[in-house]
CSV table of C-alpha atoms in Angstrom, one decimal:
chain,number,residue,atom,x,y,z
A,18,UNK,CA,-75.4,-115.5,14.9
A,19,UNK,CA,-73.4,-114.5,11.8
A,20,UNK,CA,-73.4,-110.9,10.7
A,21,UNK,CA,-73.5,-110.0,7.0
A,22,UNK,CA,-70.3,-108.9,5.5
A,23,UNK,CA,-69.8,-105.4,4.1
A,24,UNK,CA,-69.8,-106.9,0.6
A,25,UNK,CA,-73.1,-108.6,1.2
A,26,UNK,CA,-74.6,-105.4,2.6
A,27,UNK,CA,-73.3,-103.5,-0.4
A,28,UNK,CA,-75.0,-106.1,-2.8
A,29,UNK,CA,-78.3,-105.7,-0.9
A,30,UNK,CA,-78.1,-101.9,-1.1
A,31,UNK,CA,-77.4,-102.0,-4.8
A,32,UNK,CA,-80.3,-104.4,-5.4
A,33,UNK,CA,-82.6,-102.1,-3.4
A,34,UNK,CA,-81.4,-99.1,-5.3
A,35,UNK,CA,-82.0,-100.9,-8.6
A,36,UNK,CA,-85.6,-101.8,-7.5
A,37,UNK,CA,-86.3,-98.2,-6.5
A,38,UNK,CA,-85.0,-96.9,-9.8
A,39,UNK,CA,-87.0,-99.5,-11.7
A,40,UNK,CA,-90.2,-98.6,-9.8
A,41,UNK,CA,-89.6,-94.9,-10.5
A,42,UNK,CA,-89.1,-95.6,-14.1
A,43,UNK,CA,-92.1,-97.8,-14.3
A,44,UNK,CA,-94.3,-95.2,-12.6
A,45,UNK,CA,-93.2,-92.7,-15.4
A,46,UNK,CA,-94.5,-95.1,-18.0
A,47,UNK,CA,-98.2,-95.2,-18.6
A,48,UNK,CA,-99.2,-98.1,-20.8
A,49,UNK,CA,-102.7,-96.6,-21.2
A,50,UNK,CA,-101.5,-93.2,-22.3
A,51,UNK,CA,-100.9,-94.0,-25.9
A,52,UNK,CA,-102.2,-92.0,-28.9
A,53,UNK,CA,-102.1,-91.6,-32.6
A,54,UNK,CA,-103.2,-88.8,-34.9
A,55,UNK,CA,-103.0,-88.9,-38.7
A,56,UNK,CA,-103.8,-86.7,-41.6
A,57,UNK,CA,-104.3,-87.3,-45.3
A,58,UNK,CA,-103.7,-83.7,-46.5
A,59,UNK,CA,-105.4,-80.3,-46.3
A,60,UNK,CA,-106.8,-78.4,-49.2
A,61,UNK,CA,-109.7,-77.3,-51.3
A,62,UNK,CA,-111.9,-80.2,-50.1
A,63,UNK,CA,-115.6,-79.5,-50.4
A,64,UNK,CA,-118.5,-81.8,-49.5
A,65,UNK,CA,-120.0,-81.1,-52.9
A,66,UNK,CA,-117.0,-82.6,-54.6
A,67,UNK,CA,-117.1,-85.9,-52.9
A,68,UNK,CA,-119.8,-88.5,-53.5
A,69,UNK,CA,-121.0,-90.5,-50.5
A,70,UNK,CA,-119.0,-93.5,-51.7
A,71,UNK,CA,-115.8,-91.4,-52.1
A,72,UNK,CA,-116.3,-89.9,-48.6
A,73,UNK,CA,-116.8,-93.4,-47.2
A,74,UNK,CA,-113.6,-94.7,-48.9
A,75,UNK,CA,-111.5,-91.9,-47.4
A,76,UNK,CA,-112.9,-92.4,-43.9
A,77,UNK,CA,-112.4,-96.1,-44.1
A,78,UNK,CA,-108.8,-95.8,-45.1
A,79,UNK,CA,-108.1,-93.2,-42.4
A,80,UNK,CA,-109.7,-95.4,-39.9
A,81,UNK,CA,-107.7,-98.4,-41.0
A,82,UNK,CA,-104.4,-96.4,-40.8
A,83,UNK,CA,-105.4,-95.0,-37.4
A,84,UNK,CA,-106.6,-98.3,-35.9
A,85,UNK,CA,-103.6,-100.4,-37.1
A,86,UNK,CA,-101.2,-97.8,-35.8
A,87,UNK,CA,-103.0,-97.7,-32.4
A,88,UNK,CA,-102.9,-101.5,-32.3
A,89,UNK,CA,-99.2,-101.3,-32.8
A,90,UNK,CA,-98.9,-99.0,-29.8
A,91,UNK,CA,-101.3,-101.1,-27.7
A,92,UNK,CA,-99.2,-104.2,-28.3
A,93,UNK,CA,-96.0,-102.5,-27.0
A,94,UNK,CA,-94.7,-101.1,-30.3
A,95,UNK,CA,-92.8,-97.8,-30.4
A,96,UNK,CA,-94.1,-94.5,-31.6
A,97,UNK,CA,-91.8,-94.9,-34.6
A,98,UNK,CA,-93.4,-98.2,-35.4
A,99,UNK,CA,-96.8,-96.7,-35.3
A,100,UNK,CA,-96.0,-93.7,-37.4
A,101,UNK,CA,-94.4,-95.9,-40.1
A,102,UNK,CA,-97.4,-98.3,-39.9
A,103,UNK,CA,-100.0,-95.5,-40.4
A,104,UNK,CA,-98.1,-93.7,-43.2
A,105,UNK,CA,-97.3,-96.9,-45.2
A,106,UNK,CA,-101.0,-97.7,-45.3
A,107,UNK,CA,-101.7,-94.2,-46.6
A,108,UNK,CA,-98.8,-94.4,-49.1
A,109,UNK,CA,-100.2,-97.7,-50.4
A,110,UNK,CA,-103.6,-96.1,-51.1
A,111,UNK,CA,-104.4,-94.3,-54.4
A,112,UNK,CA,-106.6,-91.9,-52.4
A,113,UNK,CA,-103.8,-89.7,-51.1
A,114,UNK,CA,-100.9,-87.7,-52.5
A,115,UNK,CA,-98.2,-90.0,-51.3
A,116,UNK,CA,-96.8,-93.3,-52.6
A,117,UNK,CA,-99.3,-94.9,-54.9
A,118,UNK,CA,-101.5,-91.9,-55.3
A,119,UNK,CA,-98.7,-89.3,-55.7
A,120,UNK,CA,-99.2,-86.4,-58.1
A,121,UNK,CA,-97.2,-86.0,-61.3
A,122,UNK,CA,-94.4,-83.6,-61.9
A,123,UNK,CA,-94.3,-81.4,-65.0
A,124,UNK,CA,-92.5,-84.1,-67.0
A,125,UNK,CA,-95.2,-86.7,-66.1
A,126,UNK,CA,-93.2,-88.7,-63.5
A,127,UNK,CA,-93.5,-88.9,-59.7
A,128,UNK,CA,-91.0,-87.4,-57.2
A,129,UNK,CA,-91.6,-88.5,-53.6
A,130,UNK,CA,-90.5,-87.0,-50.4
A,131,UNK,CA,-90.7,-88.1,-46.7
A,132,UNK,CA,-89.3,-87.5,-43.3
A,133,UNK,CA,-89.5,-88.9,-39.8
A,134,UNK,CA,-88.3,-87.8,-36.4
A,135,UNK,CA,-88.3,-89.2,-32.8
A,136,UNK,CA,-88.6,-87.0,-29.7
A,137,UNK,CA,-86.3,-88.7,-27.2
A,138,UNK,CA,-82.9,-88.1,-28.8
A,139,UNK,CA,-84.1,-85.8,-31.6
A,140,UNK,CA,-82.9,-88.1,-34.3
A,141,UNK,CA,-84.4,-87.6,-37.8
A,142,UNK,CA,-84.2,-89.0,-41.3
A,143,UNK,CA,-85.5,-87.6,-44.6
A,144,UNK,CA,-85.5,-88.3,-48.3
A,145,UNK,CA,-86.4,-86.2,-51.3
A,146,UNK,CA,-87.0,-86.7,-55.0
A,147,UNK,CA,-87.0,-90.5,-55.0
A,148,UNK,CA,-88.8,-92.1,-57.9
A,149,UNK,CA,-88.5,-95.9,-57.4
A,150,UNK,CA,-89.0,-96.4,-53.6
A,151,UNK,CA,-92.4,-98.0,-52.9
A,152,UNK,CA,-92.6,-96.5,-49.3
A,153,UNK,CA,-90.5,-93.4,-48.8
A,154,UNK,CA,-91.3,-93.2,-45.1
A,155,UNK,CA,-89.6,-96.6,-44.6
A,156,UNK,CA,-86.5,-95.2,-46.4
A,157,UNK,CA,-86.6,-92.0,-44.2
A,158,UNK,CA,-86.5,-94.2,-41.1
A,159,UNK,CA,-83.6,-96.2,-42.6
A,160,UNK,CA,-81.7,-93.0,-43.2
A,161,UNK,CA,-82.2,-92.1,-39.5
A,162,UNK,CA,-81.4,-95.5,-38.0
A,163,UNK,CA,-78.9,-97.0,-40.5
A,164,UNK,CA,-76.8,-94.2,-41.9
A,165,UNK,CA,-74.7,-91.3,-40.6
A,166,UNK,CA,-76.9,-88.8,-42.3
A,167,UNK,CA,-80.2,-87.0,-41.9
A,168,UNK,CA,-81.2,-86.1,-45.5
A,169,UNK,CA,-80.6,-88.0,-48.7
A,170,UNK,CA,-82.0,-87.1,-52.2
A,171,UNK,CA,-82.5,-88.4,-55.7
A,172,UNK,CA,-80.3,-91.2,-57.0
A,173,UNK,CA,-78.2,-91.3,-53.9
A,174,UNK,CA,-81.2,-92.0,-51.7
A,175,UNK,CA,-82.4,-94.7,-54.1
A,176,UNK,CA,-78.9,-96.3,-54.1
A,177,UNK,CA,-79.1,-96.4,-50.3
A,178,UNK,CA,-82.7,-97.9,-50.5
A,179,UNK,CA,-81.3,-100.7,-52.7
A,180,UNK,CA,-78.5,-101.3,-50.3
A,181,UNK,CA,-81.0,-101.6,-47.5
A,182,UNK,CA,-83.0,-104.1,-49.6
A,183,UNK,CA,-86.2,-101.9,-49.5
A,184,UNK,CA,-89.0,-102.5,-51.9
A,185,UNK,CA,-88.3,-100.8,-55.2
A,186,UNK,CA,-90.8,-100.3,-58.0
A,187,UNK,CA,-91.0,-98.8,-61.5
A,188,UNK,CA,-92.1,-95.2,-61.4
A,189,UNK,CA,-95.3,-96.1,-63.3
A,190,UNK,CA,-96.4,-98.0,-60.1
A,191,UNK,CA,-97.5,-94.6,-58.7
A,192,UNK,CA,-99.7,-93.7,-61.7
A,193,UNK,CA,-103.4,-93.0,-61.1
A,194,UNK,CA,-106.0,-91.6,-63.6
A,195,UNK,CA,-107.2,-89.0,-61.2
A,196,UNK,CA,-103.7,-87.5,-60.7
A,197,UNK,CA,-103.0,-87.6,-64.5
A,198,UNK,CA,-106.1,-85.6,-65.2
A,199,UNK,CA,-105.0,-83.1,-62.5
A,200,UNK,CA,-101.6,-82.8,-64.3
A,201,UNK,CA,-103.3,-82.0,-67.6
A,202,UNK,CA,-105.5,-79.3,-66.0
A,203,UNK,CA,-102.6,-77.8,-64.2
A,204,UNK,CA,-100.4,-77.7,-67.3
A,205,UNK,CA,-103.1,-76.0,-69.4
A,206,UNK,CA,-103.5,-73.4,-66.7
A,207,UNK,CA,-99.7,-72.8,-66.4
A,208,UNK,CA,-99.4,-72.3,-70.2
A,209,UNK,CA,-101.8,-69.3,-69.9
A,210,UNK,CA,-100.8,-67.7,-66.6
A,211,UNK,CA,-98.3,-67.6,-63.7
A,212,UNK,CA,-98.0,-69.9,-60.8
A,213,UNK,CA,-99.5,-67.3,-58.5
A,214,UNK,CA,-102.6,-67.0,-60.6
A,215,UNK,CA,-102.8,-70.7,-61.0
A,216,UNK,CA,-102.9,-71.0,-57.2
A,217,UNK,CA,-106.0,-68.9,-57.2
A,218,UNK,CA,-107.8,-70.3,-60.2
A,219,UNK,CA,-107.4,-74.1,-60.0
A,220,UNK,CA,-110.2,-76.0,-58.1
A,221,UNK,CA,-108.0,-79.1,-57.8
A,222,UNK,CA,-105.9,-80.3,-54.9
A,223,UNK,CA,-102.7,-79.9,-56.9
A,224,UNK,CA,-100.3,-78.6,-54.4
A,225,UNK,CA,-101.5,-80.4,-51.2
A,226,UNK,CA,-102.5,-83.9,-50.1
A,227,UNK,CA,-99.5,-84.9,-48.0
A,228,UNK,CA,-100.0,-87.6,-45.4
A,229,UNK,CA,-98.6,-87.7,-41.9
A,230,UNK,CA,-98.8,-89.2,-38.5
A,231,UNK,CA,-97.8,-88.4,-34.9
A,232,UNK,CA,-97.7,-91.0,-32.2
A,233,UNK,CA,-97.1,-91.4,-28.4
A,234,UNK,CA,-96.1,-94.8,-27.1
A,235,UNK,CA,-96.3,-96.4,-23.7
A,236,UNK,CA,-92.6,-95.4,-23.0
A,237,UNK,CA,-93.5,-91.7,-23.2
A,238,UNK,CA,-91.8,-91.1,-26.6
A,239,UNK,CA,-93.2,-89.1,-29.4
A,240,UNK,CA,-92.5,-89.6,-33.1
A,241,UNK,CA,-93.7,-87.8,-36.2
A,242,UNK,CA,-93.6,-88.5,-39.9
A,243,UNK,CA,-94.7,-87.0,-43.2
A,244,UNK,CA,-94.8,-88.2,-46.8
A,245,UNK,CA,-95.9,-86.6,-50.1
A,246,UNK,CA,-95.8,-86.5,-53.8
A,247,UNK,CA,-95.5,-82.7,-53.7
A,248,UNK,CA,-97.4,-80.4,-55.9
A,249,UNK,CA,-98.8,-81.3,-59.3
A,250,UNK,CA,-96.7,-80.1,-62.3
A,251,UNK,CA,-93.8,-79.2,-60.1
A,252,UNK,CA,-90.5,-78.4,-62.0
A,253,UNK,CA,-86.8,-78.0,-61.6
A,254,UNK,CA,-86.5,-80.5,-58.8
A,255,UNK,CA,-88.8,-78.5,-56.5
A,256,UNK,CA,-88.9,-79.8,-52.9
A,257,UNK,CA,-91.6,-78.7,-50.4
A,258,UNK,CA,-91.7,-78.8,-46.6
A,259,UNK,CA,-92.6,-82.5,-46.0
A,260,UNK,CA,-89.0,-83.8,-46.0
A,261,UNK,CA,-87.6,-80.6,-44.2
A,262,UNK,CA,-87.1,-81.3,-40.5
A,263,UNK,CA,-88.6,-78.4,-38.6
A,264,UNK,CA,-90.9,-77.3,-41.4
A,265,UNK,CA,-93.0,-80.3,-42.2
A,266,UNK,CA,-92.1,-82.6,-39.4
A,267,UNK,CA,-90.9,-82.2,-35.8
A,268,UNK,CA,-90.9,-84.3,-32.6
A,269,UNK,CA,-89.6,-83.4,-29.1
A,270,UNK,CA,-90.6,-85.2,-26.0
A,271,UNK,CA,-90.2,-82.0,-24.1
A,272,UNK,CA,-93.0,-80.3,-26.1
A,273,UNK,CA,-94.8,-82.0,-28.9
A,274,UNK,CA,-94.8,-83.7,-32.3
A,275,UNK,CA,-96.1,-82.2,-35.5
A,276,UNK,CA,-96.8,-83.2,-39.1
A,277,UNK,CA,-97.8,-80.5,-41.6
A,278,UNK,CA,-99.6,-80.4,-44.9
A,279,UNK,CA,-100.1,-77.5,-47.3
A,280,UNK,CA,-98.3,-74.9,-49.4
A,281,UNK,CA,-94.8,-76.0,-48.6
A,282,UNK,CA,-93.0,-72.8,-49.4
A,283,UNK,CA,-94.8,-71.0,-46.6
A,284,UNK,CA,-94.2,-73.8,-44.1
A,285,UNK,CA,-90.5,-73.8,-44.9
A,286,UNK,CA,-90.2,-70.0,-44.5
A,287,UNK,CA,-92.0,-70.1,-41.2
A,288,UNK,CA,-90.4,-73.3,-39.9
A,289,UNK,CA,-93.9,-74.2,-38.9
A,290,UNK,CA,-93.6,-77.6,-37.2
A,291,UNK,CA,-90.7,-76.7,-35.0
A,292,UNK,CA,-92.1,-73.3,-34.2
A,293,UNK,CA,-95.4,-74.8,-32.9
A,294,UNK,CA,-93.4,-77.0,-30.5
A,295,UNK,CA,-91.1,-74.1,-29.5
A,296,UNK,CA,-94.2,-72.0,-28.5
A,297,UNK,CA,-95.4,-75.0,-26.4
A,298,UNK,CA,-92.0,-75.4,-24.8
A,299,UNK,CA,-91.0,-71.8,-24.1
A,300,UNK,CA,-94.3,-69.9,-23.9
A,301,UNK,CA,-96.2,-72.7,-22.1
A,302,UNK,CA,-99.0,-72.6,-24.7
A,303,UNK,CA,-101.3,-75.5,-25.2
A,304,UNK,CA,-100.7,-77.4,-28.4
A,305,UNK,CA,-104.1,-76.1,-29.8
A,306,UNK,CA,-103.2,-72.5,-29.1
A,307,UNK,CA,-99.7,-72.8,-30.6
A,308,UNK,CA,-101.1,-74.5,-33.7
A,309,UNK,CA,-103.8,-71.9,-34.2
A,310,UNK,CA,-101.3,-69.0,-33.8
A,311,UNK,CA,-99.3,-70.3,-36.7
A,312,UNK,CA,-102.0,-71.7,-39.0
A,313,UNK,CA,-105.0,-69.4,-38.3
A,314,UNK,CA,-103.1,-66.2,-37.8
A,315,UNK,CA,-99.5,-65.9,-39.1
A,316,UNK,CA,-99.9,-68.1,-42.2
A,317,UNK,CA,-103.4,-67.0,-43.0
A,318,UNK,CA,-102.3,-63.4,-42.9
A,319,UNK,CA,-99.9,-64.0,-45.8
A,320,UNK,CA,-102.3,-66.4,-47.6
A,321,UNK,CA,-100.3,-69.5,-46.7
A,322,UNK,CA,-102.7,-72.4,-46.8
A,323,UNK,CA,-102.6,-75.8,-45.1
A,324,UNK,CA,-102.8,-77.5,-41.7
A,325,UNK,CA,-101.1,-79.4,-39.0
A,326,UNK,CA,-101.7,-82.3,-36.6
A,327,UNK,CA,-100.2,-82.0,-33.1
A,328,UNK,CA,-99.7,-84.4,-30.2
A,329,UNK,CA,-98.1,-83.9,-26.8
A,330,UNK,CA,-96.6,-86.3,-24.2
A,331,UNK,CA,-99.9,-86.3,-22.2
A,332,UNK,CA,-101.7,-87.7,-25.2
A,333,UNK,CA,-103.5,-84.4,-25.9
A,334,UNK,CA,-104.3,-84.0,-29.6
A,335,UNK,CA,-104.8,-80.9,-31.7
A,336,UNK,CA,-105.3,-80.0,-35.3
A,337,UNK,CA,-105.6,-76.7,-37.1
A,338,UNK,CA,-106.2,-75.9,-40.8
A,339,UNK,CA,-107.2,-72.8,-42.8
A,340,UNK,CA,-108.4,-74.6,-45.8
A,341,UNK,CA,-111.8,-76.0,-46.7
A,342,UNK,CA,-110.9,-79.4,-45.2
A,343,UNK,CA,-108.3,-81.8,-43.9
A,344,UNK,CA,-108.5,-85.5,-44.0
A,345,UNK,CA,-107.8,-86.5,-40.4
A,346,UNK,CA,-108.3,-89.1,-37.7
A,347,UNK,CA,-107.1,-89.8,-34.1
A,348,UNK,CA,-107.4,-92.1,-31.2
A,349,UNK,CA,-106.2,-92.0,-27.6
A,350,UNK,CA,-107.3,-93.7,-24.4
A,351,UNK,CA,-110.3,-91.4,-24.1
A,352,UNK,CA,-111.8,-91.0,-27.6
A,353,UNK,CA,-111.5,-91.6,-31.3
A,354,UNK,CA,-112.5,-89.5,-34.3
A,355,UNK,CA,-112.4,-89.2,-38.1
A,356,UNK,CA,-113.3,-86.2,-40.2
A,357,UNK,CA,-112.8,-84.5,-43.5
A,358,UNK,CA,-114.4,-81.0,-43.4
C-alpha cells in the first residue's frame, strides 16, 4: 500500500483549510438579510397641501424606487448598485428636489450636488455645483471608483463626467413649473426681509427636498447616497450638507449607514450622519436612539430642521425627522412601508 507524500498531504491540508474558510465566509453572508430605505426629503409637508392624486403620485414613485432597488439586491447586486438605482429613479422624477425636479438658484439655474459612500473600505465620492449632469449620483460614484479624488465641483466635475461618458443635458432639462413658482415666491420674500425671517415665513419647501438611500446587500456591506438641488434662491455658490461626507452621507459596516435631508448648514455644523453612526459604534446605542438624539434633541434645540434615514448591518431600519413630514419608504426581509407624514 502506497503512502501519500508530504506534498500530497500538504495539498489536501490546504484544500481542507480553503473549504473551512469558504464555509465560514459563506456563513457570515445572509442572502435573505438585505434591506433598502429611501427618502424624498423632509420639510413643511402637510396633508392639507397635497391632493389625493399628488399623495398617490409621491407614494407610487417612492415604492418604485424602493422596489427596484430591493430587486437589485435580491438578484445579487451590491448595496452601491441599489443606492444608485433608487436615487436615479428619484432624480429622474419631477416630484423631488434632485435631478429633474431640482429647485432654482437665485439666477434661475440649477446647481446639483450628490455624494455616495460604501461601508467596507469607507470609500466615498461627491460632486457639487454641477449644472449639466443628468444624474449626479452616477457621477459621485464615478468619482469614488474611477478617480483619485473624493470631491469634485463645478466645471471640473462636469469635465470629468464628460470624460466618463455620462449623460449630459442642457440645464433647462431640470426646469419644472412648480419649482419656478417657488423661486419667484422666495425672491419676493428675500427682497423684503432677511434669510432668517424668510426661513420662518415661507410655507414652501424651498430649502429641503433632498433624496437619499441606504442599502444592505447579501455580502454584508452597507452603502449610502444623497442627491439634491439645494435650497431655492441659493446664491454665491452655496453648498449644503448633501455632498459633504459625514454631514449628509455616511456608511460604515461597523455601525450604520445614513442619508440626511434638511437645513444643510446645521447638518454640516453637527456632522450629523457620521455622528449618528459614531454613537452606535462607541456608545452601543440603537440606530433609532442615536438618530433621535441628533434630530429630536440636539438639532431641534437650535431650530435645525430636517431628518435622516438609517440602516445597520442587521437590516434594522430607523428614521427620524423634526419637520411636518418626510417622504420615505423601506423594505427588508420582514416588512415594507411607505409614508409621508
